[in-house]
């Protein structure tokens, strides 16, 4: 009798150190130039053999993650099964460590983890390029969740070029009491910039220099996000959170992606502790976490007989 296998994959959250958004495209997306940075908030996805493809979710905010066909991990497994003509299913289980609807690509991390877990479980053996290609069909941030580290993203974010970066940067992550819908934030940006001329997006040389040099002070001063004004327009309490970070001497503070999570670059553990205390006391945030980056992309942490 063969015993079933379980494959467990961990995938990281992302911060956009810089997010430059261009004009809306006919396909509904925006051209962008961004610097992705994987940080140590992690989702874990386990896959076991099953007749069908199903998912369960545990962790804080698990109740806000759909467990039906719209779940990104389920969509990833179904896409892989279709692509490889696999008839076996998978019972997926997600342990959430990444804020839900927080602008940190938690759903994309789950999709990336599910692709890798099912590829291993089903022994479909796709190349990295094929996995990246399938990932891009699932969401703009999925390829980066597979790759991790620090990378420039272009196109709608799915075209990646690794960035040479040194150092381990320390982050304080302020979680908001509510989520923001990514399409709604992009729409708000279009509304705020209506009639403006928008040049082709590109990331700043200074930010890349800061990463190459491992210089947190320069990096902090160069954090920038075109979506920040739109996220603050929809969730004005984010301004208060950003202001607290500035008052506490954060090296830089920024809304993460489409928000509403706000991330602060700090000097060290003591600085992180002080900022955490101030953010917790202010009442404008739901929770505060520590993180560091860059970290790995999706990786198998367990492949065992149950
Ligand atoms: O690719 P993803 O599923 O993350 O995109 C979610 C939504 O965010 C898109 O449907 C679109 O409204 C918006 N988006 C965009 N331009 C991008 C990425 C996302 O307009 N480059």
Coordinates of N, CA, C and O in Angstrom, one line a residue, residues 106-240:
X106 N -0.7 38.7 -0.7 CA -1.0 37.4 0.0 C -1.6 36.4 -0.9 O -1.2 35.2 -0.9
X107 N -2.6 36.8 -1.6 CA -3.3 35.8 -2.6 C -2.3 35.3 -3.6 O -2.3 34.1 -4.0
X108 N -1.5 36.2 -4.1 CA -0.5 35.8 -5.1 C 0.5 34.8 -4.5 O 1.0 33.9 -5.2
X109 N 0.9 35.1 -3.2 CA 1.8 34.1 -2.6 C 1.2 32.7 -2.5 O 1.8 31.7 -2.7
X110 N -0.1 32.7 -2.2 CA -0.8 31.4 -2.1 C -0.8 30.7 -3.5 O -0.7 29.5 -3.6
X111 N -1.1 31.5 -4.5 CA -1.1 31.0 -5.9 C 0.3 30.4 -6.3 O 0.4 29.3 -6.8
X112 N 1.3 31.1 -5.9 CA 2.7 30.7 -6.2 C 3.0 29.4 -5.5 O 3.5 28.4 -6.0
X113 N 2.6 29.4 -4.2 CA 2.9 28.2 -3.3 C 2.1 27.0 -3.8 O 2.6 25.9 -3.9
X114 N 0.9 27.2 -4.2 CA 0.0 26.1 -4.7 C 0.6 25.6 -6.0 O 0.6 24.3 -6.2
X115 N 1.1 26.4 -6.9 CA 1.7 26.0 -8.2 C 2.9 25.0 -7.9 O 3.0 23.9 -8.4
X116 N 3.7 25.5 -7.0 CA 5.0 24.7 -6.7 C 4.6 23.4 -5.9 O 5.1 22.4 -6.2
X117 N 3.6 23.5 -5.0 CA 3.3 22.3 -4.2 C 2.6 21.3 -5.1 O 3.0 20.1 -5.0
X118 N 1.7 21.7 -6.0 CA 1.0 20.7 -6.9 C 2.0 20.2 -7.9 O 1.9 19.0 -8.3
X119 N 2.9 21.0 -8.4 CA 3.8 20.6 -9.4 C 4.7 19.4 -8.8 O 5.0 18.4 -9.5
X120 N 5.0 19.5 -7.5 CA 5.8 18.5 -6.8 C 4.9 17.3 -6.5 O 5.2 16.1 -6.7
X121 N 3.7 17.6 -6.0 CA 2.8 16.5 -5.6 C 2.4 15.6 -6.8 O 2.4 14.4 -6.7
X122 N 2.1 16.3 -7.9 CA 1.7 15.5 -9.1 C 2.9 15.1 -10.0 O 2.7 14.5 -11.0
X123 N 4.1 15.5 -9.5 CA 5.3 15.1 -10.3 C 5.2 15.6 -11.7 O 5.6 14.9 -12.7
X124 N 4.6 16.8 -11.9 CA 4.5 17.3 -13.3 C 5.8 17.9 -13.8 O 5.9 18.2 -15.0
X125 N 6.7 18.3 -12.9 CA 8.0 18.7 -13.2 C 8.2 19.8 -14.2 O 9.0 19.8 -15.1
X126 N 7.3 20.9 -14.1 CA 7.5 22.0 -15.0 C 8.8 22.8 -14.7 O 9.3 22.8 -13.6
X127 N 9.3 23.4 -15.7 CA 10.5 24.2 -15.5 C 10.1 25.5 -14.8 O 8.9 25.9 -14.7
X128 N 11.1 26.2 -14.3 CA 10.8 27.5 -13.6 C 10.1 28.5 -14.6 O 9.2 29.2 -14.2
X129 N 10.6 28.5 -15.8 CA 10.0 29.4 -16.8 C 8.5 29.1 -17.0 O 7.7 30.0 -17.1
X130 N 8.2 27.8 -17.1 CA 6.8 27.4 -17.3 C 5.9 27.8 -16.1 O 4.8 28.3 -16.2
X131 N 6.5 27.6 -14.9 CA 5.8 28.0 -13.6 C 5.5 29.6 -13.6 O 4.5 30.0 -13.3
X132 N 6.6 30.3 -14.0 CA 6.5 31.8 -14.1 C 5.4 32.2 -15.1 O 4.6 33.1 -14.8
X133 N 5.3 31.5 -16.2 CA 4.4 31.8 -17.2 C 2.9 31.5 -16.7 O 2.0 32.3 -16.9
X134 N 2.7 30.4 -16.1 CA 1.4 30.1 -15.5 C 1.1 31.1 -14.4 O 0.0 31.6 -14.3
X135 N 2.1 31.5 -13.6 CA 1.9 32.4 -12.5 C 1.4 33.8 -13.1 O 0.4 34.3 -12.5
X136 N 1.9 34.2 -14.2 CA 1.5 35.5 -14.7 C 0.1 35.5 -15.2 O -0.6 36.5 -15.2
X137 N -0.4 34.3 -15.6 CA -1.8 34.2 -16.0 C -2.8 34.4 -14.8 O -3.9 34.7 -14.9
X138 N -2.2 34.1 -13.6 CA -3.1 34.1 -12.4 C -3.1 35.5 -11.7 O -4.1 35.9 -11.1
X139 N -2.1 36.3 -11.9 CA -2.0 37.6 -11.3 C -0.7 38.3 -11.5 O 0.3 37.6 -11.7
X140 N -0.7 39.6 -11.5 CA 0.5 40.4 -11.9 C 1.7 40.1 -10.9 O 2.8 40.2 -11.2
X141 N 1.3 39.8 -9.6 CA 2.4 39.6 -8.6 C 2.8 38.2 -8.3 O 3.7 37.9 -7.5
X142 N 2.1 37.2 -9.0 CA 2.4 35.8 -8.8 C 3.9 35.4 -9.2 O 4.6 34.8 -8.4
X143 N 4.3 35.9 -10.4 CA 5.7 35.5 -10.7 C 6.7 36.0 -9.6 O 7.6 35.2 -9.3
X144 N 6.5 37.2 -9.1 CA 7.5 37.6 -8.1 C 7.4 36.8 -6.8 O 8.5 36.5 -6.2
X145 N 6.2 36.3 -6.4 CA 6.2 35.4 -5.3 C 6.9 34.1 -5.5 O 7.4 33.5 -4.5
X146 N 7.1 33.7 -6.7 CA 7.9 32.5 -7.0 C 9.4 32.8 -6.9 O 10.2 32.0 -6.5
X147 N 9.7 34.0 -7.4 CA 11.2 34.4 -7.5 C 11.7 34.9 -6.1 O 12.8 34.6 -5.7
X148 N 11.0 35.9 -5.5 CA 11.4 36.4 -4.2 C 12.7 37.4 -4.4 O 13.0 37.8 -5.5
X149 N 13.3 37.6 -3.3 CA 14.5 38.5 -3.3 C 14.1 40.0 -3.5 O 13.1 40.5 -3.0
X150 N 14.8 40.7 -4.4 CA 14.5 42.0 -4.8 C 14.5 42.0 -6.3 O 15.5 41.6 -6.9
X151 N 13.5 42.6 -7.0 CA 13.5 42.5 -8.5 C 12.7 43.7 -9.0 O 11.8 44.2 -8.4
X152 N 13.1 44.1 -10.2 CA 12.3 45.1 -10.9 C 11.2 44.4 -11.7 O 11.5 43.4 -12.3
X153 N 10.0 44.9 -11.6 CA 8.9 44.4 -12.4 C 8.4 45.4 -13.4 O 8.3 46.6 -13.0
X154 N 8.2 45.0 -14.6 CA 7.7 45.9 -15.6 C 6.5 45.2 -16.3 O 6.1 44.1 -15.9
X155 N 6.0 45.8 -17.4 CA 4.7 45.3 -17.9 C 3.6 45.6 -16.9 O 3.5 46.8 -16.5
X156 N 2.8 44.6 -16.6 CA 1.8 44.9 -15.5 C 2.4 44.4 -14.1 O 1.7 44.3 -13.1
X157 N 3.7 44.1 -14.1 CA 4.4 43.7 -12.9 C 5.0 42.3 -13.0 O 5.7 41.8 -12.2
X158 N 4.6 41.6 -14.1 CA 4.9 40.2 -14.3 C 6.3 39.9 -14.9 O 6.8 38.8 -14.8
X159 N 6.8 41.0 -15.6 CA 8.2 40.8 -16.2 C 9.3 41.2 -15.2 O 9.3 42.4 -14.8
X160 N 10.1 40.3 -14.9 CA 11.0 40.5 -13.7 C 12.5 40.5 -14.1 O 12.9 39.7 -15.0
X161 N 13.2 41.4 -13.5 CA 14.7 41.4 -13.6 C 15.2 41.5 -12.2 O 14.9 42.4 -11.5
X162 N 16.1 40.5 -11.9 CA 16.6 40.5 -10.5 C 17.5 41.7 -10.3 O 18.2 42.2 -11.2
X163 N 17.4 42.3 -9.0 CA 18.2 43.5 -8.7 C 19.3 43.1 -7.8 O 19.1 42.4 -6.7
X164 N 20.6 43.4 -8.1 CA 21.6 43.1 -7.1 C 21.5 44.0 -5.9 O 21.3 45.2 -6.0
X165 N 21.3 43.3 -4.8 CA 21.1 44.1 -3.5 C 21.9 43.4 -2.4 O 22.0 42.2 -2.3
X166 N 22.4 44.3 -1.5 CA 23.1 43.7 -0.3 C 22.4 44.2 0.9 O 21.7 45.2 0.9
X167 N 22.6 43.5 2.0 CA 22.1 43.9 3.3 C 20.7 43.2 3.6 O 20.0 42.7 2.7
X168 N 20.4 43.3 4.8 CA 19.1 42.8 5.3 C 18.4 44.0 5.9 O 18.9 44.5 6.9
X169 N 17.2 44.3 5.4 CA 16.6 45.5 5.8 C 15.5 45.2 6.8 O 14.8 44.2 6.7
X170 N 15.3 46.1 7.8 CA 14.3 45.8 8.9 C 13.1 46.7 8.7 O 13.2 47.9 8.5
X171 N 11.9 46.0 8.8 CA 10.7 46.7 8.5 C 9.7 46.6 9.7 O 9.7 45.5 10.3
X172 N 8.9 47.6 9.8 CA 7.8 47.6 10.8 C 6.5 47.7 9.9 O 6.4 48.6 9.0
X173 N 5.6 46.7 10.1 CA 4.5 46.6 9.2 C 3.2 46.9 9.9 O 2.9 46.3 10.9
X174 N 2.5 48.0 9.5 CA 1.3 48.5 10.2 C 0.1 48.0 9.5 O -0.2 48.4 8.3
X175 N -0.7 47.1 10.1 CA -1.8 46.5 9.4 C -3.1 47.3 9.7 O -3.3 47.7 10.9
X176 N -3.9 47.6 8.7 CA -5.0 48.4 8.8 C -6.2 47.6 9.3 O -6.3 46.4 9.1
X177 N -7.2 48.3 9.8 CA -8.4 47.6 10.3 C -9.3 47.1 9.2 O -10.3 46.4 9.4
X178 N -9.1 47.6 7.9 CA -10.0 47.1 6.8 C -9.1 46.8 5.6 O -7.9 47.2 5.6
X179 N -9.6 46.2 4.6 CA -8.9 45.9 3.4 C -9.2 47.0 2.3 O -10.2 47.7 2.5
X180 N -8.4 47.0 1.3 CA -8.8 47.9 0.1 C -8.7 47.0 -1.1 O -7.9 46.1 -1.2
X181 N -9.7 47.2 -2.0 CA -9.7 46.4 -3.3 C -8.7 47.0 -4.2 O -8.7 48.2 -4.5
X182 N -7.8 46.2 -4.8 CA -6.8 46.7 -5.7 C -7.4 47.4 -6.9 O -7.0 48.5 -7.2
X183 N -8.4 46.8 -7.6 CA -9.0 47.6 -8.7 C -9.5 48.9 -8.3 O -9.4 49.9 -9.0
X184 N -10.1 49.0 -7.1 CA -10.7 50.3 -6.7 C -9.6 51.3 -6.5 O -9.8 52.5 -6.8
X185 N -8.4 50.9 -6.0 CA -7.3 51.9 -5.8 C -6.8 52.3 -7.1 O -6.5 53.5 -7.3
X186 N -6.6 51.4 -8.1 CA -6.2 51.9 -9.4 C -7.2 52.8 -10.0 O -6.8 53.8 -10.7
X187 N -8.5 52.5 -9.9 CA -9.5 53.4 -10.4 C -9.4 54.8 -9.8 O -9.6 55.8 -10.5
X188 N -9.2 54.8 -8.5 CA -9.1 56.1 -7.8 C -7.9 56.9 -8.3 O -8.0 58.1 -8.5
X189 N -6.8 56.2 -8.5 CA -5.6 56.9 -9.1 C -5.9 57.5 -10.4 O -5.6 58.7 -10.7
X190 N -6.6 56.7 -11.3 CA -7.0 57.3 -12.6 C -7.9 58.5 -12.4 O -7.7 59.5 -13.2
X191 N -8.8 58.5 -11.4 CA -9.7 59.6 -11.2 C -8.8 60.8 -10.8 O -9.0 61.9 -11.3
X192 N -7.9 60.6 -9.8 CA -7.1 61.7 -9.3 C -6.2 62.3 -10.4 O -5.8 63.5 -10.3
X193 N -5.8 61.5 -11.4 CA -4.8 62.0 -12.4 C -5.4 62.3 -13.7 O -4.7 62.4 -14.7
X194 N -6.8 62.3 -13.8 CA -7.5 62.4 -15.0 C -6.9 63.7 -15.8 O -6.8 64.7 -15.2
X195 N -6.6 63.5 -17.1 CA -6.2 64.6 -17.9 C -4.7 64.9 -17.8 O -4.1 65.6 -18.6
X196 N -4.0 64.3 -16.9 CA -2.5 64.5 -16.8 C -1.8 63.7 -17.8 O -2.2 62.6 -18.2
X197 N -0.7 64.3 -18.3 CA 0.2 63.5 -19.2 C 1.1 62.5 -18.4 O 1.7 62.9 -17.4
X198 N 1.1 61.3 -18.8 CA 1.9 60.3 -18.1 C 2.9 59.7 -18.9 O 2.6 59.1 -20.0
X199 N 4.2 59.9 -18.5 CA 5.3 59.3 -19.3 C 5.4 57.8 -19.0 O 4.9 57.3 -18.0
X200 N 6.2 57.1 -19.8 CA 6.5 55.7 -19.6 C 7.1 55.5 -18.2 O 8.1 56.2 -17.9
X201 N 6.6 54.6 -17.4 CA 7.1 54.4 -16.0 C 8.5 53.8 -16.0 O 8.8 52.9 -16.8
X202 N 9.4 54.3 -15.1 CA 10.7 53.7 -14.9 C 11.1 53.9 -13.5 O 10.7 54.9 -12.8
X203 N 11.9 53.0 -12.9 CA 12.3 53.1 -11.5 C 13.5 54.0 -11.4 O 14.2 54.2 -12.4
X204 N 13.7 54.6 -10.2 CA 14.7 55.6 -10.1 C 16.1 54.9 -9.9 O 16.2 53.9 -9.2
X205 N 17.1 55.6 -10.5 CA 18.5 55.1 -10.4 C 19.0 55.1 -8.9 O 19.7 54.3 -8.5
X206 N 18.5 56.2 -8.2 CA 18.9 56.4 -6.8 C 18.5 55.2 -5.9 O 19.2 54.7 -5.1
X207 N 17.3 54.7 -6.2 CA 16.8 53.6 -5.4 C 17.6 52.3 -5.7 O 18.0 51.6 -4.7
X208 N 17.9 52.1 -6.9 CA 18.7 50.9 -7.3 C 20.1 51.1 -6.7 O 20.7 50.1 -6.2
X209 N 20.6 52.3 -6.7 CA 21.9 52.5 -6.1 C 21.9 52.2 -4.6 O 22.8 51.6 -4.0
X210 N 20.8 52.6 -3.9 CA 20.7 52.4 -2.5 C 20.7 50.9 -2.2 O 21.3 50.4 -1.2
X211 N 20.0 50.1 -3.1 CA 19.9 48.7 -2.9 C 21.3 48.0 -3.1 O 21.7 47.1 -2.4
X212 N 22.0 48.5 -4.2 CA 23.3 47.9 -4.5 C 24.3 48.2 -3.3 O 25.1 47.4 -3.0
X213 N 24.1 49.4 -2.7 CA 25.1 49.8 -1.7 C 24.6 49.2 -0.3 O 25.4 49.3 0.7
X214 N 23.4 48.7 -0.2 CA 22.9 48.3 1.1 C 22.8 49.4 2.1 O 23.0 49.3 3.3
X215 N 22.4 50.6 1.5 CA 22.3 51.8 2.3 C 20.9 52.1 2.8 O 20.1 52.7 2.0
X216 N 20.5 51.8 4.0 CA 19.1 51.9 4.4 C 18.6 53.4 4.5 O 17.5 53.7 4.3
X217 N 19.6 54.3 4.8 CA 19.2 55.7 4.9 C 18.8 56.3 3.5 O 17.7 56.8 3.3
X218 N 19.6 56.0 2.5 CA 19.3 56.4 1.1 C 18.0 55.6 0.6 O 17.1 56.2 0.0
X219 N 18.0 54.4 0.9 CA 16.8 53.6 0.5 C 15.5 54.2 1.1 O 14.5 54.4 0.4
X220 N 15.6 54.5 2.4 CA 14.4 55.0 3.1 C 13.9 56.3 2.4 O 12.7 56.6 2.3
X221 N 14.9 57.1 2.0 CA 14.5 58.4 1.4 C 14.0 58.3 0.0 O 13.4 59.2 -0.5
X222 N 14.1 57.1 -0.6 CA 13.7 56.9 -2.0 C 12.5 56.1 -2.1 O 12.1 55.8 -3.3
X223 N 11.9 55.6 -1.0 CA 10.7 54.8 -1.2 C 9.6 55.7 -1.8 O 9.4 56.8 -1.4
X224 N 8.9 55.2 -2.8 CA 7.8 56.0 -3.4 C 6.8 55.1 -4.0 O 7.1 54.0 -4.5
X225 N 5.5 55.5 -3.9 CA 4.4 54.7 -4.4 C 3.4 55.6 -5.0 O 2.7 56.3 -4.3
X226 N 3.2 55.5 -6.3 CA 2.1 56.3 -7.0 C 0.7 56.0 -6.5 O -0.2 56.8 -6.6
X227 N 0.5 54.8 -6.0 CA -0.8 54.4 -5.5 C -1.1 54.9 -4.1 O -2.3 54.9 -3.7
X228 N -0.1 55.5 -3.5 CA -0.3 56.0 -2.1 C -1.4 57.0 -2.0 O -2.3 56.9 -1.1
X229 N -1.4 58.0 -2.9 CA -2.4 59.1 -2.8 C -3.8 58.5 -2.9 O -4.7 58.9 -2.3
X230 N -3.9 57.5 -3.8 CA -5.2 56.9 -4.1 C -5.7 56.1 -2.9 O -6.8 56.2 -2.5
X231 N -4.7 55.4 -2.3 CA -5.1 54.6 -1.1 C -5.5 55.5 0.0 O -6.5 55.2 0.8
X232 N -4.8 56.6 0.2 CA -5.1 57.5 1.3 C -6.4 58.3 1.0 O -7.1 58.6 2.0
X233 N -6.7 58.5 -0.2 CA -8.0 59.1 -0.6 C -9.1 58.2 -0.1 O -10.2 58.6 0.4
X234 N -9.0 56.9 -0.3 CA -10.0 55.9 0.0 C -10.0 55.6 1.5 O -11.0 55.2 2.1
X235 N -8.8 55.7 2.1 CA -8.7 55.3 3.6 C -7.9 56.4 4.2 O -6.7 56.2 4.5
X236 N -8.5 57.5 4.6 CA -7.7 58.7 5.1 C -6.9 58.4 6.3 O -6.0 59.1 6.6
X237 N -7.3 57.4 7.1 CA -6.6 57.1 8.4 C -5.1 56.7 8.1 O -4.3 56.7 9.0
X238 N -4.9 56.3 6.8 CA -3.5 56.0 6.5 C -2.5 57.1 6.7 O -1.3 57.0 7.0
X239 N -3.0 58.4 6.5 CA -2.2 59.6 6.7 C -1.7 59.6 8.1 O -0.6 60.0 8.4
X240 N -2.6 59.3 9.1 CA -2.2 59.3 10.5 C -1.1 58.3 10.7 O 0.0 58.6 11.3

